[in-house]
PDB file of C-alpha atoms and ligand atoms in Angstrom:
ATOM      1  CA  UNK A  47    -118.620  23.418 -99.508  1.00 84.00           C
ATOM      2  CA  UNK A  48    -116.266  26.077-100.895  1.00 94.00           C
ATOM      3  CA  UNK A  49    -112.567  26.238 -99.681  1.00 96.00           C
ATOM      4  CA  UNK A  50    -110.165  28.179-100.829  1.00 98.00           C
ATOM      5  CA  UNK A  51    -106.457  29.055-100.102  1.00 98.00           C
ATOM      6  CA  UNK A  52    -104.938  31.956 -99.456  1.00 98.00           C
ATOM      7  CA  UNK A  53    -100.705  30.972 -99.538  1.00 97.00           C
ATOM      8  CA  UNK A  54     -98.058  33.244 -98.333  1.00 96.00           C
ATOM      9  CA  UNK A  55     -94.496  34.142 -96.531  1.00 96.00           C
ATOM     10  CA  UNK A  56     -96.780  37.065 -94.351  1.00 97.00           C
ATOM     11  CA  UNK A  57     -93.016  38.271 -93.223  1.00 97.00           C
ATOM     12  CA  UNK A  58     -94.726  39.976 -91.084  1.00 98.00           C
ATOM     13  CA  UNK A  59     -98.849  40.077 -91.958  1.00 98.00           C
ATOM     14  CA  UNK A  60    -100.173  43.657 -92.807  1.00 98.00           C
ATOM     15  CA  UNK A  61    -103.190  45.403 -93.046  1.00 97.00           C
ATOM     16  CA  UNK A  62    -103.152  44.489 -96.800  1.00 97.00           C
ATOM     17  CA  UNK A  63    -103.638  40.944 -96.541  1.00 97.00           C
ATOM     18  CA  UNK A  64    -106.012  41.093 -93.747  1.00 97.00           C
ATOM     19  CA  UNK A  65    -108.685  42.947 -96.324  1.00 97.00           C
ATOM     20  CA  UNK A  66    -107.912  40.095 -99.034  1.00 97.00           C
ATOM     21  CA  UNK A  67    -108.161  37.796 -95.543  1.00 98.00           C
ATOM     22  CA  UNK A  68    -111.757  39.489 -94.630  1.00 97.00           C
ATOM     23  CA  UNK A  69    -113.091  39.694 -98.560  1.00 97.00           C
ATOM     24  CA  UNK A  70    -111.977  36.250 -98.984  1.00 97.00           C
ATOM     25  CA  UNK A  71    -113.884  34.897 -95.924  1.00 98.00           C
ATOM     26  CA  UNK A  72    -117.170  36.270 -97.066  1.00 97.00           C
ATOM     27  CA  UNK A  73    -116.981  34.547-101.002  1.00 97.00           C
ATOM     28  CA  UNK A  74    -115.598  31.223-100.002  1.00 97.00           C
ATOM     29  CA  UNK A  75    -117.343  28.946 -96.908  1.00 97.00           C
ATOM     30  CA  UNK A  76    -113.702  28.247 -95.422  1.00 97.00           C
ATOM     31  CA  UNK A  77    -110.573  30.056 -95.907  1.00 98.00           C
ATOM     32  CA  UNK A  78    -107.270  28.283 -95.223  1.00 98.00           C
ATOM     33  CA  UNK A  79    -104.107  31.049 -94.702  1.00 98.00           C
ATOM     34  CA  UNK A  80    -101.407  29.036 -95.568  1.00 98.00           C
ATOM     35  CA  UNK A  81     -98.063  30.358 -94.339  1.00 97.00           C
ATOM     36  CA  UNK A  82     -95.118  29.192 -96.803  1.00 95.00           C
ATOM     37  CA  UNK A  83     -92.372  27.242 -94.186  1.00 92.00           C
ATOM     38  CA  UNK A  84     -89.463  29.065 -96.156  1.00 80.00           C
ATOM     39  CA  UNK A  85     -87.330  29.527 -92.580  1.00 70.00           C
ATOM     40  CA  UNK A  86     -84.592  28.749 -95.687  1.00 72.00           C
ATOM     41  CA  UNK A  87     -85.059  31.874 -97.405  1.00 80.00           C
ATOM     42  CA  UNK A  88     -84.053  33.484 -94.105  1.00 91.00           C
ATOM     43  CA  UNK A  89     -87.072  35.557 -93.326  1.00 95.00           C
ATOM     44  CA  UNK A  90     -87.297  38.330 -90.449  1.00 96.00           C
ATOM     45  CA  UNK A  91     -89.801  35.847 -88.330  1.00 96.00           C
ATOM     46  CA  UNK A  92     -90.177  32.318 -87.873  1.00 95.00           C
ATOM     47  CA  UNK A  93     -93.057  30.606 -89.546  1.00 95.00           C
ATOM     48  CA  UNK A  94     -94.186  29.602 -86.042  1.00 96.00           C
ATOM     49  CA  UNK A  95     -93.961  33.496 -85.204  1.00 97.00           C
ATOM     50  CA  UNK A  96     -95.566  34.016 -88.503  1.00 97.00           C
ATOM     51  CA  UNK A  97     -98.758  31.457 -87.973  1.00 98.00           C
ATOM     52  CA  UNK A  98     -99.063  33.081 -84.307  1.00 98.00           C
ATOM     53  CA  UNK A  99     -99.526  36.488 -85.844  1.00 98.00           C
ATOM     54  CA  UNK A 100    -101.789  35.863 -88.364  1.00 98.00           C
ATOM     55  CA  UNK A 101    -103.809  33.741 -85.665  1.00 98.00           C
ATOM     56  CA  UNK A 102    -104.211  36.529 -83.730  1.00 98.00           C
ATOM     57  CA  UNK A 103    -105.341  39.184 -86.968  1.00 97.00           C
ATOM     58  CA  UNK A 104    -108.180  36.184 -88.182  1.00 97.00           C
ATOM     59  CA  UNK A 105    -109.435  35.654 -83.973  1.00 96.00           C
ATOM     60  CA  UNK A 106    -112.887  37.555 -85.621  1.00 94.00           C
ATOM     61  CA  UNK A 107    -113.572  35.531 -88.634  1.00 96.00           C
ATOM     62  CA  UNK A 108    -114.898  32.446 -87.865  1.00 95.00           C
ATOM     63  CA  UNK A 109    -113.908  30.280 -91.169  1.00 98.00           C
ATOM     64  CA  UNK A 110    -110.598  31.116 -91.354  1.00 98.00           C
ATOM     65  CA  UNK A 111    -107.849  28.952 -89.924  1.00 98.00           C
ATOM     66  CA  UNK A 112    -104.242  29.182 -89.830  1.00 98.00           C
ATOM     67  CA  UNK A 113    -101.887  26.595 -91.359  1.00 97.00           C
ATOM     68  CA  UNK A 114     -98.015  26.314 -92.564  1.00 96.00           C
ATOM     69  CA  UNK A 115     -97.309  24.487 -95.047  1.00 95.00           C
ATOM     70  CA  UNK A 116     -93.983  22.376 -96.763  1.00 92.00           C
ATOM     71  CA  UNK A 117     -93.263  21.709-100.210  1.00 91.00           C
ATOM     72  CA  UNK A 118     -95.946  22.264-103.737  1.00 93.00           C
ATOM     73  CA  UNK A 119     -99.033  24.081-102.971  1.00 95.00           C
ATOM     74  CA  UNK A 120    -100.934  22.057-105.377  1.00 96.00           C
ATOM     75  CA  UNK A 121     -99.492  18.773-103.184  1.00 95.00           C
ATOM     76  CA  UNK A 122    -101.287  20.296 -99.986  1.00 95.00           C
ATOM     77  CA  UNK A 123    -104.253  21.546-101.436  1.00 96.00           C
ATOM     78  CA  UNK A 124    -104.842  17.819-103.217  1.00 95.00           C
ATOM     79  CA  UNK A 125    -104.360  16.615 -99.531  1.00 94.00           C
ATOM     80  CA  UNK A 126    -106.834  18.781 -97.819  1.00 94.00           C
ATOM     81  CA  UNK A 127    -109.697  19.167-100.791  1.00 94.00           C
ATOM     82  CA  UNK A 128    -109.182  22.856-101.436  1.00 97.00           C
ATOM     83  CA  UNK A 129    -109.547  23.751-105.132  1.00 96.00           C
ATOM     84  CA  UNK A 130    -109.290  27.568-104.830  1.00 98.00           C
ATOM     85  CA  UNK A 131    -105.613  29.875-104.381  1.00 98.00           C
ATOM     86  CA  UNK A 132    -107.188  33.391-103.432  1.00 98.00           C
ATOM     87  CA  UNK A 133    -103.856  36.234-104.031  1.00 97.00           C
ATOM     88  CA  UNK A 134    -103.716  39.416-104.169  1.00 95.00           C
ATOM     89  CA  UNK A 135    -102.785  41.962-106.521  1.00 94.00           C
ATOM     90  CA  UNK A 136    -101.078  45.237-106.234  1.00 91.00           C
ATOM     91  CA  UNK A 137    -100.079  46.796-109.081  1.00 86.00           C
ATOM     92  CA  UNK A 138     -99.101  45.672-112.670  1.00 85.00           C
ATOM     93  CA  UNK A 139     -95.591  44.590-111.449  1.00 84.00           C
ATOM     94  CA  UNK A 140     -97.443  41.592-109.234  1.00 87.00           C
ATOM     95  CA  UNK A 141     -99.511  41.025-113.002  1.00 92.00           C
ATOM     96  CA  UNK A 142     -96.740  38.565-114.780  1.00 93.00           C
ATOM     97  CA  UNK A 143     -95.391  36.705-111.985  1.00 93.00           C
ATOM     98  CA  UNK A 144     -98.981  36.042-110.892  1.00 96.00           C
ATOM     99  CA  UNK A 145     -99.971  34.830-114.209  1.00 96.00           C
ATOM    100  CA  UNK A 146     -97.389  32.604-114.845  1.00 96.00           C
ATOM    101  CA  UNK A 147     -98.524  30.907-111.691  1.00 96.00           C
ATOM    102  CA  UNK A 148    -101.823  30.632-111.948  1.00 97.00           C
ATOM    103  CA  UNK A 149    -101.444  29.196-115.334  1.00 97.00           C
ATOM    104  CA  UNK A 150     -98.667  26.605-114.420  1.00 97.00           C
ATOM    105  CA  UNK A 151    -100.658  25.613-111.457  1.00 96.00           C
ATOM    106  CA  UNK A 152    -103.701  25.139-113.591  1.00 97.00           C
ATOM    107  CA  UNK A 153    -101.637  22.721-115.721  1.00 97.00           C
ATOM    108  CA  UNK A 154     -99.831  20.857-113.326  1.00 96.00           C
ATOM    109  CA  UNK A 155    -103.381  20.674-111.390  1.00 95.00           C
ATOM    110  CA  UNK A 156    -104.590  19.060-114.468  1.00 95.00           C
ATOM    111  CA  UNK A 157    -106.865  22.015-114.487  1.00 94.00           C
ATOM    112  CA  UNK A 158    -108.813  20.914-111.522  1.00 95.00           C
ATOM    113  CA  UNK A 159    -107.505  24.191-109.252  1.00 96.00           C
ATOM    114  CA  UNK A 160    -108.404  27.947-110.288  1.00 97.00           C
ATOM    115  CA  UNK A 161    -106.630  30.673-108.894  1.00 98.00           C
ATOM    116  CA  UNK A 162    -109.157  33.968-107.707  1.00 97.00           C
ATOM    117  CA  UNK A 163    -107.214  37.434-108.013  1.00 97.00           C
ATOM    118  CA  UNK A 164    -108.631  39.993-105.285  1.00 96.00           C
ATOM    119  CA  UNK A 165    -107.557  43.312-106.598  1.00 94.00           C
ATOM    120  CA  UNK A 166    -106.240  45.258-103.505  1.00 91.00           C
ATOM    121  CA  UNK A 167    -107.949  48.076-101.835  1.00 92.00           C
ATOM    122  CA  UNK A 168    -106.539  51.684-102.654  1.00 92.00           C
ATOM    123  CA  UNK A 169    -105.600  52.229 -98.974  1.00 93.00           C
ATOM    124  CA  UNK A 170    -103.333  49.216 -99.396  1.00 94.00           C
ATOM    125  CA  UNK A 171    -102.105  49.753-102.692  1.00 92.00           C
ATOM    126  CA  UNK A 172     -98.724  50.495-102.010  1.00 94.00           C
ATOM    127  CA  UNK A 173     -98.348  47.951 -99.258  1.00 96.00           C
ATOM    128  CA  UNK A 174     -95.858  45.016 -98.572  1.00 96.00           C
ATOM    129  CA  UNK A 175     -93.948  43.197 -96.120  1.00 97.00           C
ATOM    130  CA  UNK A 176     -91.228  43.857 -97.253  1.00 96.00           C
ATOM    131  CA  UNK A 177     -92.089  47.792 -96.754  1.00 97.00           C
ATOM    132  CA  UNK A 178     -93.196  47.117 -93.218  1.00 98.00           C
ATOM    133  CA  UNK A 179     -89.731  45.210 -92.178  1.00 98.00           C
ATOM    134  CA  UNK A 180     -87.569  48.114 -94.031  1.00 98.00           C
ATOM    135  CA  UNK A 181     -89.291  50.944 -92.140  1.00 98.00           C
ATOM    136  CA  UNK A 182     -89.557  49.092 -88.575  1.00 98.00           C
ATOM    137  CA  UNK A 183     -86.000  48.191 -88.791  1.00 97.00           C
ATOM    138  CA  UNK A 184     -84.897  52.480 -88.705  1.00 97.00           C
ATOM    139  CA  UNK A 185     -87.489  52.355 -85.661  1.00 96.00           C
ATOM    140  CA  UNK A 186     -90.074  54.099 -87.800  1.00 97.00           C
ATOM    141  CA  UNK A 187     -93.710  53.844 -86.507  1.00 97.00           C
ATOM    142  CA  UNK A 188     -95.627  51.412 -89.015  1.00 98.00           C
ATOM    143  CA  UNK A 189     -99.227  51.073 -86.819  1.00 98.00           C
ATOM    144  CA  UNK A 190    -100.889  52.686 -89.764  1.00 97.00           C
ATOM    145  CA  UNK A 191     -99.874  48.874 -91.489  1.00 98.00           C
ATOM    146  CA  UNK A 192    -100.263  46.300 -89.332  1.00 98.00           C
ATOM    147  CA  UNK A 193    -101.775  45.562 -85.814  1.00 98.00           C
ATOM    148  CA  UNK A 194    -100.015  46.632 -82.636  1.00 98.00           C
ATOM    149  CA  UNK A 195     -99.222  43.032 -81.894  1.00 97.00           C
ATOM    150  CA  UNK A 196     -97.127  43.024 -84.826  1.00 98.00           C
ATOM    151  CA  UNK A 197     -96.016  46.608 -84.295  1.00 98.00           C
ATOM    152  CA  UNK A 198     -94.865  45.088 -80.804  1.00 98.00           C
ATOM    153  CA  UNK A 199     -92.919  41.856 -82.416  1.00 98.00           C
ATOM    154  CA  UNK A 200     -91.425  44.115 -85.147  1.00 98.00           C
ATOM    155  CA  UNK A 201     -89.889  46.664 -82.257  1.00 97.00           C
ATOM    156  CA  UNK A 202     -88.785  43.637 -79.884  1.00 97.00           C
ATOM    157  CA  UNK A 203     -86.673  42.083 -82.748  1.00 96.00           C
ATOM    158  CA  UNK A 204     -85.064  45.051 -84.124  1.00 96.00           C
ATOM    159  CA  UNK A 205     -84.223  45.686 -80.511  1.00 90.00           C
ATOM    160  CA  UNK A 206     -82.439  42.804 -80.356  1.00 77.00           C
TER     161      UNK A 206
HETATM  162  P1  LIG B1447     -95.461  35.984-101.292  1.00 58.69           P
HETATM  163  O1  LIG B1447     -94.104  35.757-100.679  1.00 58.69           O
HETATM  164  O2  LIG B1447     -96.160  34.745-101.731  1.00 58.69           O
HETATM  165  O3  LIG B1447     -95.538  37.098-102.296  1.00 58.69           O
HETATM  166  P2  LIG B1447     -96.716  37.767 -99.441  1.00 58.69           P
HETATM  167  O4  LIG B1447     -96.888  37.514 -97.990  1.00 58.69           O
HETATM  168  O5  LIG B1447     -95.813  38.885 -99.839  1.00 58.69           O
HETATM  169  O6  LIG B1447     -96.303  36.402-100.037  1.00 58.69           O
HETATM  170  O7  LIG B1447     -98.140  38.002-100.122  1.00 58.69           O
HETATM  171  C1  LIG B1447     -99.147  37.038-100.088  1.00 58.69           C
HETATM  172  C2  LIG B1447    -100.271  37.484-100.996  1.00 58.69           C
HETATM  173  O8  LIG B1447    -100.817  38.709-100.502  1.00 58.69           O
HETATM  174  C3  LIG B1447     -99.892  37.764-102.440  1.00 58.69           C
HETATM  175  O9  LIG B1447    -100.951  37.374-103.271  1.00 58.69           O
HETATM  176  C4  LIG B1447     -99.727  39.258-102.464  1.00 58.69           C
HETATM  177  O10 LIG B1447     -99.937  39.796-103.756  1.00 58.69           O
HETATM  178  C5  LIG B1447    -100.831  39.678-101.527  1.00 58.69           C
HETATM  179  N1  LIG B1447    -100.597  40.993-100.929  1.00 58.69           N
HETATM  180  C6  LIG B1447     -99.484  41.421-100.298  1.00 58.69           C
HETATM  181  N2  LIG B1447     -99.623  42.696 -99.885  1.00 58.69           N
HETATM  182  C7  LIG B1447    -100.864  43.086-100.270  1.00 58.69           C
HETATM  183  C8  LIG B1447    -101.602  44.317-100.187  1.00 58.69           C
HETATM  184  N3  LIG B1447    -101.066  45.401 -99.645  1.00 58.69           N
HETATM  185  N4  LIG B1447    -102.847  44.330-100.690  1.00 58.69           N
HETATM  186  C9  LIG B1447    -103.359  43.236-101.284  1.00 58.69           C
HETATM  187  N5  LIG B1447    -102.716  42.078-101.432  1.00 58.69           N
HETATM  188  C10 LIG B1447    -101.491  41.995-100.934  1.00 58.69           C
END
């Protein structure tokens, strides 16, 4: 059976990800969203808040769960049997940091994990979290980027 994983802070989760979310789903049997637990990095949402919201984008696909993870990737994905990292890619900018990943993953992994690039749809192409949380917090609509539960959780905590 094919797993793969598909790691990230989804500070909030946008429309982007949810099309590498839905491609990924049909390529791989089982697709694990693994939401980084970087609470120290100080993000806009909890990664409880974080796992709930991308819960409630992935309710249609049925082999996709939801976890959050601690610590090394490769250290999880040895611990659940997932050989696959599915990420996406934007634009040239994402290009070296990605690379230098996926090859230093490969070689701690003693080559036994691959990392798949999903190139990102043109609608999306411009797209990022960190986009999303600038916008929202001026009170800007942003429900042409992610659902309106997360359009709802992004106005409730710049309310606050
Ligand atoms: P990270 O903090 O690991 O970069 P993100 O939540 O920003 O986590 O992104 C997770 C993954 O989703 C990365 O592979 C990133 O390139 C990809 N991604 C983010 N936004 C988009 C988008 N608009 N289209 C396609 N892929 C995207």
């Amino acid at each position: 059976m094919s797993r793969a994983i598909y790691p990230g802070s989804f500070d909030p989760v946008t429309f982007g990800h949810l099309d590498i979310i839905k491609r990924s789903s049909a390529m791989f049997d089982e697709v694990v969203v693994g939401v980084l637990n970087n609470n120290a990095k100080n993000p806009l949402f909890s990664t409880k808040e974080r796992k709930e919201m991308l819960e409630e984008s992935v309710k249609e696909f049925g082999n996709v769960e939801v976890i959050s993870f601690d610590g090394l990737l490769i250290d999880f994905m040895k611990q659940n049997d997932i050989s696959v990292i599915v990420r996406g890619l934007r634009a040239i900018t994402d290009f070296d940091y990605e690379l230098q990943i996926a090859q230093s993953n490969r070689k701690v992994s003693k080559e036994t994990i691959d990392t798949v690039f999903l190139t990102t749809s043109i609608d999306y192409a411009y797209l990022s979290s960190s986009i999303v949380r600038e916008y929202a917090s001026y009170g800007t609509d942003v429900s042409d980027f992610v659902p309106e539960f997360v359009v709802k959780r992004l106005e409730n905590r710049f309310q606050q």
